Coordinates of C-alpha atoms in Angstrom, one line a residue:
X24 CA 0.7 0.7 -8.2
X25 CA 0.8 0.1 -11.9
X26 CA -0.4 2.3 -14.8
X27 CA -0.5 1.5 -18.5
X28 CA 0.3 3.9 -21.3
X29 CA -1.6 2.1 -24.1
X30 CA 1.4 0.0 -25.1
X31 CA 1.9 -3.7 -24.5
X32 CA 4.0 -3.2 -21.3
X33 CA 2.9 -1.2 -18.3
X34 CA 4.3 2.0 -17.1
X35 CA 5.1 1.4 -13.5
X36 CA 5.0 4.5 -11.4
X37 CA 7.7 3.1 -9.2
X38 CA 10.1 3.1 -12.2
X39 CA 10.3 6.9 -11.8
X40 CA 13.2 7.6 -9.4
X41 CA 14.3 4.0 -8.8
X42 CA 17.5 3.7 -6.8
X43 CA 20.6 2.9 -8.8
X44 CA 21.7 -0.1 -6.7
X45 CA 25.4 -1.1 -6.6
X46 CA 26.4 -4.3 -8.4
X47 CA 27.3 -7.1 -6.1
X48 CA 29.3 -10.2 -7.0
X49 CA 27.2 -13.4 -7.2
X50 CA 30.0 -15.4 -5.7
X51 CA 29.8 -13.5 -2.4
X52 CA 26.1 -14.2 -1.9
X53 CA 23.7 -17.1 -1.5
X54 CA 21.5 -17.4 -4.5
X55 CA 18.4 -18.1 -2.6
X56 CA 17.3 -18.4 1.1
X57 CA 14.1 -20.4 1.3
X58 CA 12.4 -21.2 4.5
X59 CA 12.9 -25.0 4.6
X60 CA 14.4 -24.9 8.1
X61 CA 11.1 -23.4 9.4
X62 CA 8.8 -25.9 7.7
X63 CA 6.7 -28.1 10.0
X64 CA 5.3 -31.5 9.0
X65 CA 5.5 -32.6 5.4
X66 CA 5.6 -29.2 3.6
X67 CA 8.3 -28.8 0.9
X68 CA 9.0 -25.9 -1.5
X69 CA 9.6 -27.4 -4.9
X70 CA 9.2 -26.1 -8.5
X71 CA 7.7 -28.0 -11.4
X72 CA 4.0 -27.8 -11.1
X73 CA 1.7 -28.6 -14.1
X74 CA 0.6 -26.0 -16.6
X75 CA -2.2 -23.5 -15.7
X76 CA -5.7 -24.3 -16.8
X77 CA -7.4 -21.4 -18.8
X78 CA -11.1 -21.9 -18.0
X79 CA -12.9 -20.2 -15.1
X80 CA -14.6 -21.9 -12.2
X81 CA -13.5 -23.7 -9.1
X82 CA -11.2 -26.5 -8.2
X83 CA -11.7 -28.8 -5.2
X84 CA -9.7 -28.3 -2.1
X85 CA -7.4 -31.0 -0.8
X86 CA -4.0 -31.8 0.5
X87 CA -2.4 -30.4 3.7
X88 CA -3.9 -26.9 3.6
X89 CA -6.0 -25.8 6.5
X90 CA -8.1 -23.6 4.2
X91 CA -11.6 -24.9 3.5
X92 CA -12.7 -23.0 0.5
X93 CA -12.9 -24.4 -3.0
X94 CA -10.2 -22.7 -5.1
X95 CA -10.9 -20.5 -8.1
X96 CA -9.4 -21.0 -11.5
X97 CA -7.3 -18.2 -12.9
X98 CA -9.1 -15.9 -15.3
X99 CA -9.1 -12.6 -17.1
X100 CA -12.7 -11.3 -17.3
X101 CA -14.8 -8.1 -17.2
X102 CA -16.4 -9.3 -13.9
X103 CA -14.7 -10.4 -10.7
X104 CA -15.1 -13.8 -9.1
X105 CA -14.8 -15.4 -5.7
X106 CA -14.6 -19.0 -4.4
X107 CA -17.7 -21.1 -4.4
X108 CA -20.0 -20.6 -1.4
X109 CA -19.1 -16.9 -1.0
X110 CA -20.8 -13.7 -2.0
X111 CA -19.4 -10.4 -3.3
X112 CA -21.2 -7.2 -2.1
X113 CA -20.3 -3.8 -3.5
X114 CA -20.2 -1.5 -0.5
X115 CA -19.2 1.9 -1.9
X116 CA -18.1 3.2 -5.3
X117 CA -16.2 6.2 -6.7
X118 CA -18.5 9.2 -6.6
X119 CA -21.0 7.8 -4.1
X120 CA -22.2 10.7 -1.8
X121 CA -20.9 10.3 1.7
X122 CA -21.6 13.8 3.2
X123 CA -25.3 14.8 3.7
X124 CA -25.4 17.5 1.0
X125 CA -23.3 15.7 -1.6
X126 CA -24.9 15.2 -5.0
X127 CA -25.3 11.9 -6.7
X128 CA -22.4 10.9 -9.0
X129 CA -22.7 12.2 -12.6
X130 CA -19.5 11.2 -14.6
X131 CA -20.4 13.7 -17.3
X132 CA -20.9 16.7 -14.9
X133 CA -18.1 16.4 -12.4
X134 CA -17.0 19.3 -10.2
X135 CA -14.3 19.6 -7.5
X136 CA -16.9 20.8 -5.0
X137 CA -19.0 17.7 -5.6
X138 CA -16.1 15.3 -5.6
X139 CA -14.8 16.6 -2.3
X140 CA -18.1 15.4 -0.7
X141 CA -18.2 12.1 -2.6
X142 CA -16.2 8.9 -2.2
X143 CA -12.8 9.4 -3.8
X144 CA -11.0 7.5 -6.6
X145 CA -8.7 4.5 -6.6
X146 CA -9.3 3.1 -3.2
X147 CA -6.3 1.3 -1.6
X148 CA -5.6 0.8 2.1
X149 CA -8.7 -0.2 4.1
X150 CA -9.2 -0.2 7.9
X151 CA -12.2 -1.0 10.0
X152 CA -12.7 0.7 13.3
X153 CA -15.6 -0.8 15.3
X154 CA -18.5 1.3 16.7
X155 CA -18.8 2.0 19.5
X156 CA -15.2 3.0 20.0
X157 CA -13.3 0.4 22.0
X158 CA -15.6 -2.5 21.2
X159 CA -15.1 -5.6 19.0
X160 CA -18.3 -5.0 17.1
X161 CA -18.4 -6.6 13.6
X162 CA -21.7 -5.3 12.3
X163 CA -21.0 -1.6 12.6
X164 CA -17.9 0.4 12.2
X165 CA -15.9 3.1 10.4
X166 CA -14.3 2.2 7.2
X167 CA -11.2 4.2 6.5
X168 CA -10.1 4.3 2.8
X169 CA -7.1 5.7 1.1
X170 CA -7.5 7.2 -2.4
X171 CA -4.1 6.6 -4.0
X172 CA -4.3 8.3 -7.4
X173 CA -6.5 9.1 -10.3
X174 CA -6.7 7.3 -13.7
X175 CA -7.3 10.4 -15.7
X176 CA -8.2 8.6 -19.0
X177 CA -10.9 6.6 -17.2
X178 CA -12.4 9.5 -15.2
X179 CA -13.1 11.9 -18.0
X180 CA -14.4 11.6 -21.6
X181 CA -12.6 12.6 -24.7
X182 CA -9.1 12.5 -23.3
X183 CA -8.0 9.3 -24.9
X184 CA -6.2 6.3 -23.3
X185 CA -3.1 6.1 -21.3
X186 CA -0.7 8.4 -19.4
X187 CA -0.8 11.2 -21.9
X188 CA -4.4 12.0 -20.8
X189 CA -2.9 13.9 -17.8
X190 CA -1.5 16.6 -20.0
X191 CA -4.9 17.2 -21.6
X192 CA -7.0 18.0 -18.5
X193 CA -8.7 21.3 -18.0
X194 CA -8.3 23.3 -14.8
X195 CA -11.6 22.0 -13.5
X196 CA -10.7 18.4 -14.3
X197 CA -7.4 18.8 -12.4
X198 CA -9.3 20.2 -9.4
X199 CA -11.6 17.2 -9.5
X200 CA -8.6 14.9 -9.5
X201 CA -7.1 16.6 -6.5
X202 CA -10.5 16.4 -4.7
X203 CA -10.6 12.6 -5.5
X204 CA -7.2 12.1 -3.8
X205 CA -6.8 11.7 0.0
X206 CA -9.1 9.6 2.2
X207 CA -12.7 8.8 3.0
X208 CA -14.2 7.8 6.3
X209 CA -17.6 6.2 6.2
X210 CA -19.8 4.4 8.7
X211 CA -20.7 0.9 7.6
X212 CA -23.6 -1.3 8.9
X213 CA -24.3 -5.0 8.3
X214 CA -28.0 -5.7 8.4
X215 CA -29.7 -9.0 7.4
X216 CA -26.3 -10.2 6.1
X217 CA -25.7 -7.3 3.8
X218 CA -23.3 -4.4 4.1
X219 CA -24.1 -0.8 3.3
X220 CA -22.8 2.6 4.2
X221 CA -24.6 5.3 6.2
X222 CA -24.8 8.4 4.1
X223 CA -26.1 10.5 7.0
X224 CA -23.5 9.4 9.6
X225 CA -21.9 12.1 11.8
X226 CA -18.5 10.3 11.4
X227 CA -18.4 10.4 7.6
X228 CA -15.5 12.5 6.4
X229 CA -13.5 13.4 3.2
X230 CA -9.8 14.3 3.5
X231 CA -8.4 15.8 0.3
X232 CA -5.5 17.9 -1.1
X233 CA -7.1 20.9 0.4
X234 CA -7.6 19.7 4.0
X235 CA -5.5 21.7 6.5
X236 CA -2.8 19.7 8.2
X237 CA -0.1 20.1 10.8
X238 CA 3.6 19.1 10.4
X239 CA 5.4 17.8 13.5
X240 CA 8.6 16.1 14.4
X241 CA 12.2 16.8 13.5
X242 CA 11.4 18.3 10.0
X243 CA 8.8 20.7 11.3
X244 CA 9.8 24.3 10.6
X245 CA 12.8 23.2 8.5
X246 CA 13.8 25.7 5.8
X247 CA 13.2 23.1 3.1
X248 CA 9.5 22.9 4.2
X249 CA 8.9 26.6 4.2
X250 CA 6.9 28.2 1.4
X251 CA 5.3 31.6 0.6
X252 CA 2.0 30.1 1.7
X253 CA 3.5 28.6 4.9
X254 CA 6.6 30.5 5.9
X255 CA 6.7 28.6 9.2
X256 CA 7.1 25.2 7.6
X257 CA 4.6 23.7 10.0
X258 CA 1.3 23.8 8.1
X259 CA 0.4 22.2 4.8
X260 CA -2.7 21.7 2.7
X261 CA -3.6 18.1 2.1
X262 CA -2.3 14.7 1.5
X263 CA -2.0 12.7 -1.7
X264 CA -1.0 9.4 -3.3
X265 CA -2.0 7.6 -0.1
X266 CA -1.3 3.9 -0.7
X267 CA -1.3 1.5 2.2
X268 CA -1.4 2.5 5.8
X269 CA -1.8 1.3 9.3
X270 CA -3.2 2.1 12.7
X271 CA -1.9 2.7 16.3
X272 CA -2.6 0.9 19.6
X273 CA -4.4 4.1 20.7
X274 CA -6.9 3.9 17.8
X275 CA -5.7 6.5 15.2
X276 CA -5.1 6.1 11.5
X277 CA -1.7 6.2 9.8
X278 CA -2.0 6.9 6.1
X279 CA 1.0 6.8 3.9
X280 CA 2.0 9.2 1.1
X281 CA 3.6 7.1 -1.6
X282 CA 4.1 8.3 -5.2
X283 CA 3.9 12.0 -4.3
X284 CA 6.3 12.8 -7.1
X285 CA 3.6 12.4 -9.8
X286 CA 2.2 16.0 -10.0
X287 CA 5.4 18.0 -9.5
X288 CA 7.4 19.3 -12.5
X289 CA 9.3 22.2 -14.0
X290 CA 12.8 23.2 -15.2
X291 CA 14.0 23.1 -11.6
X292 CA 13.8 19.3 -11.7
X293 CA 17.0 19.3 -13.7
X294 CA 18.5 22.7 -13.1
X295 CA 17.4 23.8 -9.6
X296 CA 19.3 23.8 -6.3
X297 CA 17.4 20.6 -5.2
X298 CA 17.7 18.8 -8.5
X299 CA 19.6 15.8 -7.0
X300 CA 17.1 15.4 -4.3
X301 CA 14.2 15.6 -6.8
X302 CA 15.8 12.9 -8.9
X303 CA 16.2 10.6 -5.9
X304 CA 12.4 10.8 -5.4
X305 CA 11.5 10.5 -9.1
X306 CA 10.4 14.1 -9.6
X307 CA 10.6 14.9 -13.3
X308 CA 10.5 18.0 -15.5
X309 CA 7.4 16.8 -17.2
X310 CA 5.0 15.3 -14.6
X311 CA 2.3 12.6 -14.9
X312 CA -0.4 15.1 -14.0
X313 CA -1.0 18.5 -15.6
X314 CA -1.9 20.3 -12.4
X315 CA 1.1 22.6 -12.5
X316 CA -0.4 24.4 -15.5
X317 CA -3.1 25.7 -13.2
X318 CA -1.8 25.5 -9.7
X319 CA 1.6 26.9 -8.7
X320 CA 1.9 24.6 -5.8
X321 CA 3.0 21.9 -8.2
X322 CA 5.3 24.0 -10.2
X323 CA 8.9 23.5 -9.0
X324 CA 10.0 26.8 -10.5
X325 CA 7.4 28.7 -8.5
X326 CA 7.3 26.6 -5.3
X327 CA 10.5 24.5 -5.1
X328 CA 9.9 23.3 -1.5
X329 CA 6.4 22.0 -1.9
X330 CA 7.5 18.4 -2.7
X331 CA 9.4 18.2 0.6
X332 CA 6.0 18.6 2.4
X333 CA 4.9 15.2 1.0
X334 CA 6.1 11.7 1.4
X335 CA 5.3 11.4 5.0
X336 CA 3.1 9.3 7.3
X337 CA 0.0 11.2 8.3
X338 CA -1.9 10.5 11.6
X339 CA -5.5 11.4 12.3
X340 CA -8.4 10.3 14.6
X341 CA -11.2 8.5 12.6
X342 CA -13.6 8.9 15.6
X343 CA -13.3 12.7 15.4
X344 CA -14.3 14.2 12.0
X345 CA -12.9 17.5 13.1
X346 CA -9.4 16.3 14.1
X347 CA -6.5 17.9 12.3
X348 CA -4.3 15.4 10.5
X349 CA -0.6 15.5 11.4
X350 CA 2.4 14.7 9.2
X351 CA 4.8 12.7 11.5
X352 CA 8.2 13.5 10.0
X353 CA 10.2 11.4 12.5
X354 CA 9.1 8.3 10.5
X355 CA 11.0 9.5 7.5
X356 CA 10.2 10.8 4.0
X357 CA 10.0 8.2 1.2
X358 CA 7.3 6.4 -0.8
X359 CA 5.6 4.8 2.2
X360 CA 3.6 1.8 1.3
X361 CA 2.3 1.0 4.7
X362 CA 2.9 1.5 8.5
X363 CA 2.2 -1.5 10.6
X364 CA 2.7 -1.6 14.4
X365 CA 3.7 -4.0 17.1
X366 CA 4.0 -3.3 20.8
X367 CA 7.4 -4.2 22.2
X368 CA 7.6 -6.0 25.6
X369 CA 8.8 -2.8 27.2
X370 CA 5.8 -0.9 26.0
X371 CA 7.5 1.0 23.1
X372 CA 5.8 0.8 19.8
X373 CA 7.5 -0.3 16.6
X374 CA 6.2 0.6 13.1
X375 CA 7.3 -1.2 9.9
X376 CA 7.2 0.3 6.5
X377 CA 8.3 -0.4 2.9
X378 CA 9.6 2.2 0.4
X379 CA 7.8 1.1 -2.8
X380 CA 10.5 1.6 -5.4
X381 CA 12.9 -0.7 -7.2
X382 CA 16.2 -1.0 -5.2
X383 CA 14.8 0.8 -2.2
X384 CA 14.5 -0.2 1.4
X385 CA 12.6 -1.7 4.4
X386 CA 12.3 0.6 7.4
X387 CA 11.1 0.5 11.0
X388 CA 10.5 3.3 13.6
X389 CA 10.8 2.7 17.3
X390 CA 9.2 5.2 19.7
X391 CA 11.3 6.6 22.5
X392 CA 8.5 6.4 25.0
X393 CA 6.1 3.7 26.0
X394 CA 2.5 4.0 25.0
X395 CA -0.1 4.6 27.7
X396 CA -3.0 2.1 27.3
X397 CA -5.2 3.9 29.8
X398 CA -4.8 7.5 28.6
X399 CA -5.4 7.9 24.9
X400 CA -4.5 11.6 25.0
X401 CA -1.0 10.8 26.4
X402 CA -0.1 9.1 23.2
X403 CA -1.0 12.1 21.0
X404 CA 2.6 13.0 20.1
X405 CA 4.3 9.6 20.7
X406 CA 5.3 9.4 17.0
X407 CA 7.4 12.6 17.2
X408 CA 10.2 11.1 19.2
X409 CA 12.0 7.9 18.4
X410 CA 14.6 6.2 16.1
X411 CA 14.2 5.4 12.4
X412 CA 16.0 2.3 11.2
X413 CA 16.7 0.8 7.8
X414 CA 17.3 -2.9 7.1
X415 CA 20.5 -4.6 5.9
X416 CA 19.9 -8.2 5.0
X417 CA 23.0 -10.5 5.3
X418 CA 23.6 -13.6 3.2
X419 CA 23.8 -15.8 6.3
X420 CA 20.2 -15.2 7.2
X421 CA 20.8 -12.4 9.7
X422 CA 19.5 -8.9 9.5
X423 CA 20.8 -5.7 11.0
X424 CA 18.7 -2.6 11.6
X425 CA 20.8 0.5 10.9
X426 CA 19.8 3.7 12.8
X427 CA 19.2 6.9 10.7
X428 CA 20.5 9.2 13.4
X429 CA 22.2 12.5 12.6
X430 CA 25.8 12.6 13.7
X431 CA 26.2 8.8 13.6
X432 CA 28.3 7.2 10.8
X433 CA 28.1 9.1 7.5
X434 CA 25.1 11.2 8.6
X435 CA 27.1 14.3 9.3
X436 CA 27.1 17.9 8.3
X437 CA 29.9 17.2 5.8
X438 CA 27.4 15.0 3.9
X439 CA 24.6 17.5 4.2
X440 CA 23.0 16.2 7.4
X441 CA 23.3 19.1 9.8
X442 CA 20.1 18.2 11.8
X443 CA 17.8 15.2 12.2
X444 CA 15.4 17.2 10.0
X445 CA 17.9 16.8 7.1
X446 CA 18.1 13.1 7.8
X447 CA 14.3 12.5 7.6
X448 CA 13.8 14.8 4.6
X449 CA 16.4 12.9 2.7
X450 CA 15.8 9.5 4.3
X451 CA 16.6 7.6 1.1
X452 CA 20.0 9.3 0.7
X453 CA 20.8 8.6 4.3
X454 CA 19.9 4.9 3.9
X455 CA 22.1 4.8 0.7
X456 CA 25.1 6.1 2.7
X457 CA 24.4 3.5 5.5
X458 CA 24.6 0.6 3.1
X459 CA 21.0 -0.7 3.4
X460 CA 20.0 -3.6 1.2
X461 CA 18.3 -2.4 -2.0
X462 CA 15.1 -4.6 -2.3
X463 CA 12.7 -5.6 -5.1
X464 CA 10.0 -3.0 -4.4
X465 CA 9.2 -3.4 -0.7
X466 CA 5.4 -2.8 -0.4
X467 CA 3.2 -3.9 2.4
X468 CA 4.8 -5.1 5.7
X469 CA 2.6 -6.9 8.1
X470 CA 3.0 -8.7 11.4
X471 CA 1.9 -12.3 12.1
X472 CA -0.7 -12.1 15.0
X473 CA 0.3 -15.4 16.5
X474 CA 4.1 -15.7 16.4
X475 CA 5.2 -12.1 15.7
X476 CA 7.1 -12.8 12.5
X477 CA 7.2 -9.9 10.0
X478 CA 6.2 -10.5 6.3
X479 CA 7.5 -8.1 3.6
X480 CA 5.8 -8.1 0.2
X481 CA 8.4 -7.6 -2.6
X482 CA 6.3 -7.0 -5.7
X483 CA 8.9 -7.3 -8.5
X484 CA 12.1 -5.8 -10.0
X485 CA 12.6 -6.5 -13.7
X486 CA 15.7 -4.2 -13.6
X487 CA 17.8 -6.3 -11.3
X488 CA 20.8 -7.7 -13.2
X489 CA 22.6 -10.9 -12.5
X490 CA 25.5 -9.1 -10.9
X491 CA 23.0 -7.4 -8.5
X492 CA 21.5 -10.6 -7.2
X493 CA 21.8 -11.1 -3.4
X494 CA 20.4 -13.5 -0.8
X495 CA 17.4 -11.4 0.0
X496 CA 16.7 -10.7 -3.7
X497 CA 17.6 -14.0 -5.3
X498 CA 16.5 -13.5 -8.9
X499 CA 17.7 -11.4 -11.7
X500 CA 14.9 -9.8 -13.8
X501 CA 12.5 -10.6 -11.0
X502 CA 9.1 -10.1 -12.8
X503 CA 7.0 -11.8 -10.2
X504 CA 8.3 -10.8 -6.8
X505 CA 8.7 -12.7 -3.5
X506 CA 7.8 -12.6 0.2
X507 CA 10.5 -12.3 2.9
X508 CA 9.9 -13.3 6.4
X509 CA 11.7 -11.4 9.2
X510 CA 12.1 -13.3 12.5
X511 CA 12.7 -10.9 15.4
X512 CA 14.3 -12.2 18.7
X513 CA 11.6 -14.0 20.7
X514 CA 9.4 -14.8 17.7
X515 CA 6.9 -17.5 18.7
X516 CA 7.0 -16.5 22.4
X517 CA 5.0 -14.0 24.5
X518 CA 7.9 -11.5 24.3
X519 CA 8.8 -10.7 20.7
X520 CA 11.6 -8.0 20.6
X521 CA 10.5 -5.9 17.6
X522 CA 12.7 -3.1 18.9
X523 CA 15.9 -5.2 18.7
X524 CA 18.6 -4.1 16.2
X525 CA 19.2 -7.7 15.0
X526 CA 16.9 -10.4 13.6
X527 CA 16.8 -13.4 11.3
X528 CA 15.2 -13.7 7.9
X529 CA 14.2 -16.2 5.2
X530 CA 12.2 -16.3 1.9
X531 CA 8.7 -17.4 2.5
X532 CA 7.8 -17.9 -1.2
X533 CA 9.1 -16.8 -4.6
X534 CA 6.2 -15.9 -7.0
X535 CA 5.7 -16.9 -10.6
X536 CA 4.5 -20.0 -12.4
X537 CA 6.5 -23.0 -11.2
X538 CA 8.1 -24.9 -14.1
X539 CA 8.0 -21.8 -16.3
X540 CA 9.4 -18.9 -14.3
X541 CA 12.9 -19.5 -13.0
X542 CA 13.2 -19.6 -9.2
X543 CA 9.4 -19.8 -8.5
X544 CA 9.1 -21.7 -5.2
X545 CA 6.0 -22.7 -3.2
X546 CA 4.7 -25.7 -1.3
X547 CA 5.0 -28.8 -3.6
X548 CA 1.2 -29.4 -3.5
X549 CA 0.3 -25.9 -4.8
X550 CA -2.2 -26.4 -7.6
X551 CA -1.9 -25.1 -11.1
X552 CA -4.4 -22.3 -10.0
X553 CA -2.6 -21.5 -6.7
X554 CA 0.5 -19.8 -7.9
X555 CA 0.6 -16.0 -7.9
X556 CA 2.6 -13.0 -9.3
X557 CA 3.4 -9.6 -7.9
X558 CA 2.5 -9.8 -4.1
X559 CA 1.5 -6.3 -2.9
X560 CA -0.6 -6.2 0.2
X561 CA -1.4 -8.8 2.8
X562 CA -3.4 -9.5 5.9
X563 CA -3.6 -12.3 8.5
X564 CA -6.6 -14.0 10.0
X565 CA -6.6 -15.0 13.7
X566 CA -5.2 -18.4 12.9
X567 CA -2.1 -16.8 11.4
X568 CA -2.9 -17.6 7.8
X569 CA -1.7 -15.1 5.2
X570 CA -4.0 -13.5 2.6
X571 CA -1.9 -12.0 -0.2
X572 CA -3.3 -9.4 -2.7
X573 CA -1.5 -8.9 -6.0
X574 CA -0.8 -6.0 -8.3
X575 CA 0.5 -6.4 -11.8
X576 CA -0.3 -10.1 -12.6
X577 CA -2.0 -9.3 -16.0
X578 CA 1.2 -7.9 -17.3
X579 CA 3.7 -10.3 -15.8
X580 CA 1.6 -13.6 -15.9
X581 CA -1.4 -13.1 -18.1
X582 CA -3.9 -13.6 -15.2
X583 CA -6.1 -11.2 -13.3
X584 CA -4.9 -9.8 -10.0
X585 CA -6.4 -11.5 -7.0
X586 CA -6.4 -12.6 -3.4
X587 CA -4.5 -15.7 -2.4
X588 CA -4.4 -17.4 1.0
X589 CA -1.9 -19.8 2.6
X590 CA -0.9 -21.3 5.9
X591 CA 2.3 -19.9 7.4
X592 CA 3.1 -22.9 9.5
X593 CA 2.4 -26.6 9.6
X594 CA 2.1 -29.0 6.6
X595 CA 0.4 -26.4 4.5
X596 CA 3.0 -23.7 4.8
X597 CA 3.3 -21.6 1.6
X598 CA 0.6 -23.7 -0.1
X599 CA -1.2 -20.7 -1.8
X600 CA -4.8 -21.0 -2.9
X601 CA -6.7 -18.5 -5.1
X602 CA -9.7 -17.0 -3.3
X603 CA -10.8 -14.0 -5.4
X604 CA -9.9 -12.5 -8.8
X605 CA -10.5 -8.9 -9.8
X606 CA -12.1 -7.6 -13.0
X607 CA -9.7 -6.8 -15.9
X608 CA -7.3 -4.0 -15.4
X609 CA -7.8 -3.9 -11.6
X610 CA -5.5 -4.6 -8.7
X611 CA -6.6 -5.9 -5.3
X612 CA -5.7 -3.8 -2.3
X613 CA -6.3 -3.5 1.4
X614 CA -7.6 -6.8 2.6
X615 CA -9.2 -6.3 6.0
X616 CA -11.2 -8.7 8.2
X617 CA -13.9 -7.7 10.6
X618 CA -13.2 -8.8 14.2
X619 CA -15.5 -11.8 13.8
X620 CA -13.8 -12.7 10.5
X621 CA -17.1 -13.3 8.8
X622 CA -16.3 -10.5 6.3
X623 CA -13.2 -9.5 4.4
X624 CA -13.2 -6.1 2.8
X625 CA -11.2 -5.5 -0.4
X626 CA -10.4 -2.4 -2.4
X627 CA -10.7 -3.0 -6.1
X628 CA -8.5 -0.3 -7.6
X629 CA -8.4 1.0 -11.2
X630 CA -10.8 -1.4 -12.9
X631 CA -10.4 -1.1 -16.7
X632 CA -6.9 0.2 -16.6
X633 CA -5.8 -1.9 -19.5
X634 CA -3.8 -0.9 -22.6
X635 CA -6.0 1.2 -24.9
X636 CA -8.9 1.4 -22.4
X637 CA -10.5 4.8 -21.8
X638 CA -13.7 6.5 -20.4
X639 CA -15.2 6.3 -23.9
X640 CA -14.1 2.7 -24.6
X641 CA -13.4 0.9 -21.3
X642 CA -12.3 -2.7 -21.1
X643 CA -14.9 -3.2 -18.4
X644 CA -17.8 -1.2 -16.9
X645 CA -17.4 -2.9 -13.5
X646 CA -19.2 -2.8 -11.1
X647 CA -22.4 -1.2 -12.6
X648 CA -22.2 -2.5 -16.1
X649 CA -24.4 0.4 -17.2
X650 CA -24.3 1.5 -20.8
X651 CA -22.1 4.5 -21.2
X652 CA -20.9 4.4 -17.6
X653 CA -17.1 4.3 -16.8
X654 CA -15.7 1.6 -14.5
X655 CA -15.7 2.7 -10.8
X656 CA -13.1 1.8 -8.2
X657 CA -15.0 0.3 -5.3
X658 CA -14.8 -1.4 -2.0
X659 CA -16.3 -4.8 -1.8
X660 CA -17.3 -7.1 1.1
X661 CA -16.9 -10.8 0.8
X662 CA -19.0 -13.0 3.0
X663 CA -19.8 -16.7 3.2
X664 CA -23.4 -17.6 2.1
X665 CA -23.8 -19.7 5.2
X666 CA -22.7 -16.8 7.4
X667 CA -19.7 -18.7 8.9
X668 CA -16.1 -17.5 9.3
X669 CA -14.1 -17.0 6.1
X670 CA -11.3 -19.4 5.4

C-alpha cells in the first residue's frame, strides 16, 4: 500500500517500522539467482529491451506466449483501460448500499451509521464463494472484499491534500473512517453477461472496527492483550487495515490485518514500557489518523495494550452473516499481506504469508491436525494448533523453514519469550533472533495450481544498500521489486510436501524497465509494454499462468499500475504482457477468477491518490466522472466481449 503526501515522492506506509536489517558482505553471496535452470523450450531472461512507447492503445500479440489477448500500451490517464476485446464492468463502489436499510451514498452528508451499512473504502483482497455453497457456480456467488484503509483527503471536503488531512478530521469523520474499514460480503449475480450485486441478499454483511470478535490460540488471554474493556484478553472490537487474505479448504475466509500501526499514537510510543515493541511494528507518537483525539482505544497512554490485539489473521464464515470472526493468533502477529493455503499429502494444511515491510520476512503455518473434508464443523479450530515458520533463503538456492517455537533456540524466557503467546505477539522479534532472511517487502504469496510451486511478490526496497544485497534480494536500491519462486519437495508431482522444512528457490523475474533499470530480467521477447514495476498481488488461472497486480508504478516507473500476465513454464515463461491499467493514482488489487474463468474481478484501490489531489480537486473522478463527485474505490469485473475464457 502506498500513500502520497503531496510531494514528489510517495510516503510508503511500510516505511514506518521497517526492520533494520544487518549488513552482509557481497562477496559471500550470489548477486542474482534467476530461474534459467527451470526454463523450458526457448525462453531466456535477458535485459536490453527497446524504450517504452508513450501512447495508449494495444499492441499485437506474438512470440512464444500462450496468452491470446492483444497487449495494452502503458499509459497514465484519468480512465482505466483493458486489452482489446474485453469489457470493464463496475460492480460495486465505495458507499453503495449493501444492507436493506442503508441510504444511498452522499459524499457531502456522510455518517458512521450510514457507512457501516454501505460498501467500505479502499477495497483490496477479493474472493468469490459460489452459490449454492459447495458448487462451482460462476454466475452467482458471494464476493468477499477487504477494506484496507481510508484516504482521508479524498473522502471529505475542505481537508486539503496528503497525509496531514488525517490530523484535521472531526470526531464524526473519524467514526466514518472506522466504519469504512473492515470487510464487505455481497451477493453477486451475472445476468445477460453483466455483473451486479444484490442489495437485498440475506448474505450481505459489513464487518467494521465495531464488530465483536473472539481471540483464540496461544495469545488468547495473554496479559498483553488485556484491556479495561476486555480484562479477559479474549474479546475484541473489530478488524482494520485488512490487506490481502485467503481462504480455507473448509470454506471460510482468512482476512489479514496489515498496517494496524496507523491509528495508534501517544507519548508511550517512545517512553512507555512497550516502546521497543511499538517501534518494531511502526507505531509512532504522532499517528497517521487522528482517531486518538476522540477515541481512547487508539491512545497508547490510555490503552497501551490495544495495538497487541491487531496484526492477526481473522477467520469467519462468509455463508453465515451471524458468524463471529475469530483472530487466530497461532499464525503470528505481523503485517500480514495474505494467507494462502495448500493441503499437504498427509492432510495437514499449510498457510503462506508475507510480512509487508522492508527487511521483513516470509512465513508459513502448518496445522498440527489433518483437516476433515467430510465434516466442516470439525475444522472449526484447526488454526489454533500448529507450527509457525519463517524462511531463511540460502545463497545456494536452498531454503530452510525455521520454527518459531517457544523454548527452541533463542526463543527462551531469558529473551522475553516465556510462553508461545509471547512468541506470536512478537513474531517479528522472534524471527529476528532466528536469523530469517530480511526481504524486499514480501506481499502476496500464492501457490501454483498445477505444479505446487509458491510465488512470493516482493514489491520493492529502495533502502537496501549494496552491503545488504543477498541472493534472494539481489539489487541495492530495489525500486521495482521482484518475484521469488519457492519449490517445495515434490513440486510438479501429485505429492507436494508443503509442510517440509526445506525447499529450493529461484528468482522468477526482476521488475523494472530492461535496459534502463539495473538488474531488470524477463523473457527476452518481452515487449516494450510488457515490463512491470512493483509486483504486489497475484493469481493463477487453471493453466498455471500468473496474473500480477502492481502497486507503486506511477512513482517508480512513471506508468499506471496494472495487471500483467505471463506463462510460468514453457517457451513463454516470464514473458509478461500488460492486460489492464488502472486510473491515475490507483493500485490494482485482489485479482480473482470465477470458476469458469470467464470473469476476473479486480479491486481498484485509492483512485486519485496522486500528489496534490484532494476531494475538492481530485486528479480523476473515476468511475462516475460526475461533476463535484470524488473518486470512488470500486470492484470491477472484466469479461471478454465474446463470452469466452479470459487469457
